[in-house]
GROMACS .gro file of C-alpha atoms in nm:
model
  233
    1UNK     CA    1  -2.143   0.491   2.770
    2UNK     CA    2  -2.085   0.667   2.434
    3UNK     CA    3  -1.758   0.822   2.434
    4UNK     CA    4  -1.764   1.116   2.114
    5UNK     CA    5  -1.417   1.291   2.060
    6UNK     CA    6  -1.494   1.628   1.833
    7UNK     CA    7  -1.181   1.670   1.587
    8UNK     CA    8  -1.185   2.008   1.398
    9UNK     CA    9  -0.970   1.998   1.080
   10UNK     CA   10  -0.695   1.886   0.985
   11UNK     CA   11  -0.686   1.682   1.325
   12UNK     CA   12  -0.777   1.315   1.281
   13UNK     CA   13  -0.848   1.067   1.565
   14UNK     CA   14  -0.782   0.715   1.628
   15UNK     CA   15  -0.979   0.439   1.845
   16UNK     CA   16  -0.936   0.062   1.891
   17UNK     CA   17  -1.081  -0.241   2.086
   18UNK     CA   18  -0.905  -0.535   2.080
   19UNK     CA   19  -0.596  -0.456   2.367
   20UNK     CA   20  -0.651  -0.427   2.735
   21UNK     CA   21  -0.444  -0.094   2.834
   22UNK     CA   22  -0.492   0.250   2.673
   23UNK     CA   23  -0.345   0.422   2.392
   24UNK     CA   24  -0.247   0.786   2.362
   25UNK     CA   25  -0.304   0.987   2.118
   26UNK     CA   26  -0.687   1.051   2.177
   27UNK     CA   27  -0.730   0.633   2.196
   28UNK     CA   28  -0.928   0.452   2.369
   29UNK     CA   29  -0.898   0.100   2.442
   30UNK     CA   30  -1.062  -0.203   2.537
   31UNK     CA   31  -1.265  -0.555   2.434
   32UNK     CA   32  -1.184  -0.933   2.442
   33UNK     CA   33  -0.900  -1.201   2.367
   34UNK     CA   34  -0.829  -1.513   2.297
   35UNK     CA   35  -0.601  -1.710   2.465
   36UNK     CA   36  -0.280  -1.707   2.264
   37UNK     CA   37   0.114  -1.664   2.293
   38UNK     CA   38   0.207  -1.260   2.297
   39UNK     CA   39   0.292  -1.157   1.951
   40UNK     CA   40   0.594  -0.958   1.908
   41UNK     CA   41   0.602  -0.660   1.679
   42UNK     CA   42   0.871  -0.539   1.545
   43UNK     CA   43   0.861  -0.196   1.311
   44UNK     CA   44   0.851  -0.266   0.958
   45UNK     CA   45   1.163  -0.127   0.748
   46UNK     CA   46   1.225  -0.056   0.377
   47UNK     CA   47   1.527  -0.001   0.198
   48UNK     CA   48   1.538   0.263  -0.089
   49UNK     CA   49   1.743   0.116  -0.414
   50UNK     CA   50   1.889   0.388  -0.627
   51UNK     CA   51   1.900   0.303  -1.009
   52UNK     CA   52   2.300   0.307  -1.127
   53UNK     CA   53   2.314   0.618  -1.375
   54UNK     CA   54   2.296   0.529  -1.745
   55UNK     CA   55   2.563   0.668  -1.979
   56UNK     CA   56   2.520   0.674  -2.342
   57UNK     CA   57   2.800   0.732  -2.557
   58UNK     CA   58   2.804   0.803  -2.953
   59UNK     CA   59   3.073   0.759  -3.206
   60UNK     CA   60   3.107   0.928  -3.482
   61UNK     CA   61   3.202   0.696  -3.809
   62UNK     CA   62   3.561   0.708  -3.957
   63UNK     CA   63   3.641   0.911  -4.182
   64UNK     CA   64   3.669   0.793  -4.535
   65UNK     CA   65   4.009   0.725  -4.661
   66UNK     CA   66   4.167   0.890  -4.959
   67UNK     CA   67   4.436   0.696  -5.197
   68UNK     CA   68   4.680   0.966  -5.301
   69UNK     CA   69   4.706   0.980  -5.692
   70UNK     CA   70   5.089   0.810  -5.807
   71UNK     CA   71   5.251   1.072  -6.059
   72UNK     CA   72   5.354   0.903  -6.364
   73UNK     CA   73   5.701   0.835  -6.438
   74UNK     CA   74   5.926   1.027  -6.634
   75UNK     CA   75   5.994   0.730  -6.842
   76UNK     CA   76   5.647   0.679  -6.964
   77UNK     CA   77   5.367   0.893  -7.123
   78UNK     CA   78   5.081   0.639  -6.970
   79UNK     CA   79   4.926   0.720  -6.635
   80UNK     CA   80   4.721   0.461  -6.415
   81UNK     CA   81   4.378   0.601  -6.281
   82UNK     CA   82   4.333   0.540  -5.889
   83UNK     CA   83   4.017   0.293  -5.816
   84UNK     CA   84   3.799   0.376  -5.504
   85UNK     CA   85   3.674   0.125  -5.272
   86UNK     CA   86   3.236   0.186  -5.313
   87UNK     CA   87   3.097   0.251  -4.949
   88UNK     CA   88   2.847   0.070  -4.845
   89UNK     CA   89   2.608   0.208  -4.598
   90UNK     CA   90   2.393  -0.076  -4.354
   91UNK     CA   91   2.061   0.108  -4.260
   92UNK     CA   92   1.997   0.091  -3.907
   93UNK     CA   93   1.833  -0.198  -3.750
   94UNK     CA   94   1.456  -0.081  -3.617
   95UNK     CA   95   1.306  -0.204  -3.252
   96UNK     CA   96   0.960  -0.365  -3.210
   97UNK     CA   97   0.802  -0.071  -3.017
   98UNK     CA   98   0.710  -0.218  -2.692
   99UNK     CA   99   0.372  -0.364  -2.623
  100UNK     CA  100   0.159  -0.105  -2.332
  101UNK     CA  101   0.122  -0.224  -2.016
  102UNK     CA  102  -0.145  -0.389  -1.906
  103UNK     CA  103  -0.420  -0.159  -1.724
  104UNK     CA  104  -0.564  -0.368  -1.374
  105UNK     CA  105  -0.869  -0.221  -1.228
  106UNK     CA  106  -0.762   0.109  -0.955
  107UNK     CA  107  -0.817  -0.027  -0.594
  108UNK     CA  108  -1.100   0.137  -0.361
  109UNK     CA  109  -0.962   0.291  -0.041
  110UNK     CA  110  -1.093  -0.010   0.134
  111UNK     CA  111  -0.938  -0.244  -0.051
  112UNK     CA  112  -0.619  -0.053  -0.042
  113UNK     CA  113  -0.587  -0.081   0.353
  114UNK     CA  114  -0.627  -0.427   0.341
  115UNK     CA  115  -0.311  -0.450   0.078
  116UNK     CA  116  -0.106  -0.172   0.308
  117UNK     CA  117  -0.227  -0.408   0.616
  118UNK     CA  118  -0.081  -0.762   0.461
  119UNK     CA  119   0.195  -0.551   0.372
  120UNK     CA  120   0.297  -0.451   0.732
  121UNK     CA  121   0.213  -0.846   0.843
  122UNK     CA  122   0.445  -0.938   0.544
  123UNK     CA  123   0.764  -0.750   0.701
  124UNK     CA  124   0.674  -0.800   1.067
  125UNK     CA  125   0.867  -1.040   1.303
  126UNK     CA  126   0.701  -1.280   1.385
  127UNK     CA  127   0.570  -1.261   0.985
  128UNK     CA  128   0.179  -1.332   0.955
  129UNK     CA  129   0.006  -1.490   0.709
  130UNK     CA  130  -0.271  -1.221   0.478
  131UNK     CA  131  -0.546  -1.140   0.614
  132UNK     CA  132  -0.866  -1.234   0.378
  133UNK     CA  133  -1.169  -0.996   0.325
  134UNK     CA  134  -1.440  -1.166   0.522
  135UNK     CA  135  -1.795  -0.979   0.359
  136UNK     CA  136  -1.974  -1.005   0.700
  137UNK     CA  137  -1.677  -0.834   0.894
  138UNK     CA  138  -1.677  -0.563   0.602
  139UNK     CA  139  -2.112  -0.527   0.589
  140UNK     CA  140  -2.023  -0.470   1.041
  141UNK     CA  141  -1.733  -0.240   0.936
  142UNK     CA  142  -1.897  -0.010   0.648
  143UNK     CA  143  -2.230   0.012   0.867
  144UNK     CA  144  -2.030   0.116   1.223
  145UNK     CA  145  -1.832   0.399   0.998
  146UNK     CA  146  -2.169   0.474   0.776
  147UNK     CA  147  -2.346   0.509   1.149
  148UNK     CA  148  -2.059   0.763   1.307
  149UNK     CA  149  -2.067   0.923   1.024
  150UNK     CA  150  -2.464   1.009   1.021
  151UNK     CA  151  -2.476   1.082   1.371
  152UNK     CA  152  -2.184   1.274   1.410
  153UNK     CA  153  -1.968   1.060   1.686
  154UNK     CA  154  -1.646   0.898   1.711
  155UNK     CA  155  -1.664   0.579   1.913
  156UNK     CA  156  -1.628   0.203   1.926
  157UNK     CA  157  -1.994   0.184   2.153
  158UNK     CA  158  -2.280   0.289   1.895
  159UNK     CA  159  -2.550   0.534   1.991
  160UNK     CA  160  -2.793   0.228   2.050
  161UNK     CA  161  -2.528   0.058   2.281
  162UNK     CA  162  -2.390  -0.210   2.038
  163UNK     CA  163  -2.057  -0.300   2.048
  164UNK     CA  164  -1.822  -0.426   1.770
  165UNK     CA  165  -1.874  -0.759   1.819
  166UNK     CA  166  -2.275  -0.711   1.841
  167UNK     CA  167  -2.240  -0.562   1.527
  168UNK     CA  168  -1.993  -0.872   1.355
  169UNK     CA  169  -2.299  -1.096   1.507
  170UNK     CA  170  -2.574  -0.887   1.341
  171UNK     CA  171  -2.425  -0.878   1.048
  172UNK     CA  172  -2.406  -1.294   1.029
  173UNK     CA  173  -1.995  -1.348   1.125
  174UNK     CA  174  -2.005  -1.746   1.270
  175UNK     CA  175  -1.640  -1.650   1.389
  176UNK     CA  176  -1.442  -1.467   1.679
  177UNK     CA  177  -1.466  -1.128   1.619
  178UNK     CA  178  -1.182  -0.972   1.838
  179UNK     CA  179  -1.026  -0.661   1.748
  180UNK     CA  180  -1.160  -0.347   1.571
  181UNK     CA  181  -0.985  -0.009   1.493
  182UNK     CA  182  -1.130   0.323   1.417
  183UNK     CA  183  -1.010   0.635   1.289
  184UNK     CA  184  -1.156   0.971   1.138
  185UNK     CA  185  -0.983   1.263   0.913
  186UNK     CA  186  -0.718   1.114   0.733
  187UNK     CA  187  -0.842   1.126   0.389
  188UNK     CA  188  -0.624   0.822   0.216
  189UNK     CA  189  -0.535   0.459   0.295
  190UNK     CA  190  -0.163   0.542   0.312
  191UNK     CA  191  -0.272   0.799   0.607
  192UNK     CA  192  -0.472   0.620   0.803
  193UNK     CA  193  -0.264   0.302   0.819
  194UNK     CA  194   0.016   0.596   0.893
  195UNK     CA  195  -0.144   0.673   1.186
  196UNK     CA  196  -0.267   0.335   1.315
  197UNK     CA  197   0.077   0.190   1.305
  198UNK     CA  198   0.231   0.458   1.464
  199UNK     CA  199  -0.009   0.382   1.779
  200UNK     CA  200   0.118   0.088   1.960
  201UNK     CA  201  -0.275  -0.107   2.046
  202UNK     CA  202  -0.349   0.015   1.626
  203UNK     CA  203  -0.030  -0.186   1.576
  204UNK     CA  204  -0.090  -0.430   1.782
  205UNK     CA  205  -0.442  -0.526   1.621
  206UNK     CA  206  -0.325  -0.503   1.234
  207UNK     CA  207   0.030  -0.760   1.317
  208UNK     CA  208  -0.149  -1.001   1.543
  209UNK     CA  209  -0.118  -1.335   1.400
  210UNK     CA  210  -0.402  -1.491   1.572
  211UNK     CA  211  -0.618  -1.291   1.300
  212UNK     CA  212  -0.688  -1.424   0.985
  213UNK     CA  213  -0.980  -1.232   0.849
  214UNK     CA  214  -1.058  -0.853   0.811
  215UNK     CA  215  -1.302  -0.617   0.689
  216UNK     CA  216  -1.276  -0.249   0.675
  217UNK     CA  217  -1.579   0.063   0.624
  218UNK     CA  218  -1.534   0.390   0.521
  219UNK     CA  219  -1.742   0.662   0.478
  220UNK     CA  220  -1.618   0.985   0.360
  221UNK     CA  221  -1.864   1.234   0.521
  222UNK     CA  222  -1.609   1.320   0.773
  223UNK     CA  223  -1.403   1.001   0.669
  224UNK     CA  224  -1.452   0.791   0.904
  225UNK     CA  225  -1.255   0.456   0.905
  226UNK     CA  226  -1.332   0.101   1.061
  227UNK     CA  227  -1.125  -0.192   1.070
  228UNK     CA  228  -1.230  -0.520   1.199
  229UNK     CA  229  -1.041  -0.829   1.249
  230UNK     CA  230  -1.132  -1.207   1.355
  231UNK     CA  231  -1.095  -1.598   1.276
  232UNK     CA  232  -1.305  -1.812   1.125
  233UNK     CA  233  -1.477  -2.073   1.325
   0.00000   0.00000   0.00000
């Protein structure tokens, strides 16, 4: 059964397979495991540094020193002149302007949720290993959210009755394909893996250990997001 959820701006929805009781949040859950030890999660925390305060302070040079001129003695008609010291002034010493920094390529939002993803695994407890960019999972994931897109639904079952691990097969993934999260409105990376990690079966998905590979679609008629996880054979 096709389940569609219609979200009128600026409400986004979520969806995920992979975790066998339901999410709230407009969620829907279900799909298949492995058999493997419970994972637990723990929330991922930052700390905020604030820079010391710089403080910059400027002298201003000694005054020049003036010898007093001796008065000549009343016993003599001769006078001796007063010599000044030459000042010497050292020009200042010039920097090397600094070099520019070096320009990498900008991310694609796809690309960016896998670095925001490895970054939640990174700080989780248990910590997990990356997750690498597998192109079949990614081909699956681009074509579900191209396909929801086009037809203008919101599920995890396609119009044609696939499912997300139909599609990993059609696409040529060899692996266990076992978790997948959706999502549609939020129009950046940071947003969307906002909103999945703030749903317990999202979070669940994105910090289980078991997975080692990844691909994610997005398609920004509607923006519709797909995540996909699984293991290699």
């Amino acid at each position: 059964m096709v389940m569609a959820l219609a979200c009128l701006a600026p409400v986004a929805a979520l969806g995920l397979v992979g975790s066998a009781t339901e999410d709230n949040d407009n969620v829907t859950a279900a799909g298949r495991t492995r058999p493997s030890e419970p994972v637990a999660e723990a929330p991922s925390t930052s700390a905020t540094t604030t820079a010391p305060a710089t403080t910059t302070t400027t002298a201003d040079p000694d005054d020049d020193d003036t010898d007093e001129v001796a008065a000549a003695r009343p016993t003599t008609t001769a006078t001796t002149p007063v010599t000044e010291t030459p000042t010497t002034t050292v020009p200042p010493t010039t920097a090397a302007p600094p070099q520019p920094p070096t320009v990498s390529a900008a991310l694609s939002a796809t690309e960016m949720v896998v670095v925001l993803a490895n970054a939640e695994r990174a700080a989780a407890t248990p910590r997990c290993g990356p997750l690498t960019v597998d192109d079949r999972l990614a081909a699956a994931a681009q074509g579900h959210s191209d396909d929801m897109a086009a037809n203008d639904y919101f599920s995890h079952t396609s119009l044609d009755g696939s499912t997300f691990t139909d599609r990993a097969d059609a696409a040529g993934f060899t692996g266990f394909a076992g978790a997948e999260n959706i999502a549609a409105g939020q129009r950046s990376p940071q947003d969307v893996m906002a909103a999945w990690m703030d749903s317990a079966g999202h979070r669940r998905n994105i910090l289980n250990c078991d997975y080692t590979l990844i691909g994610v679609g997005l398609n920004t008629d509607g923006w519709y997001w797909t995540q996909m996880f699984g293991t290699a054979s």
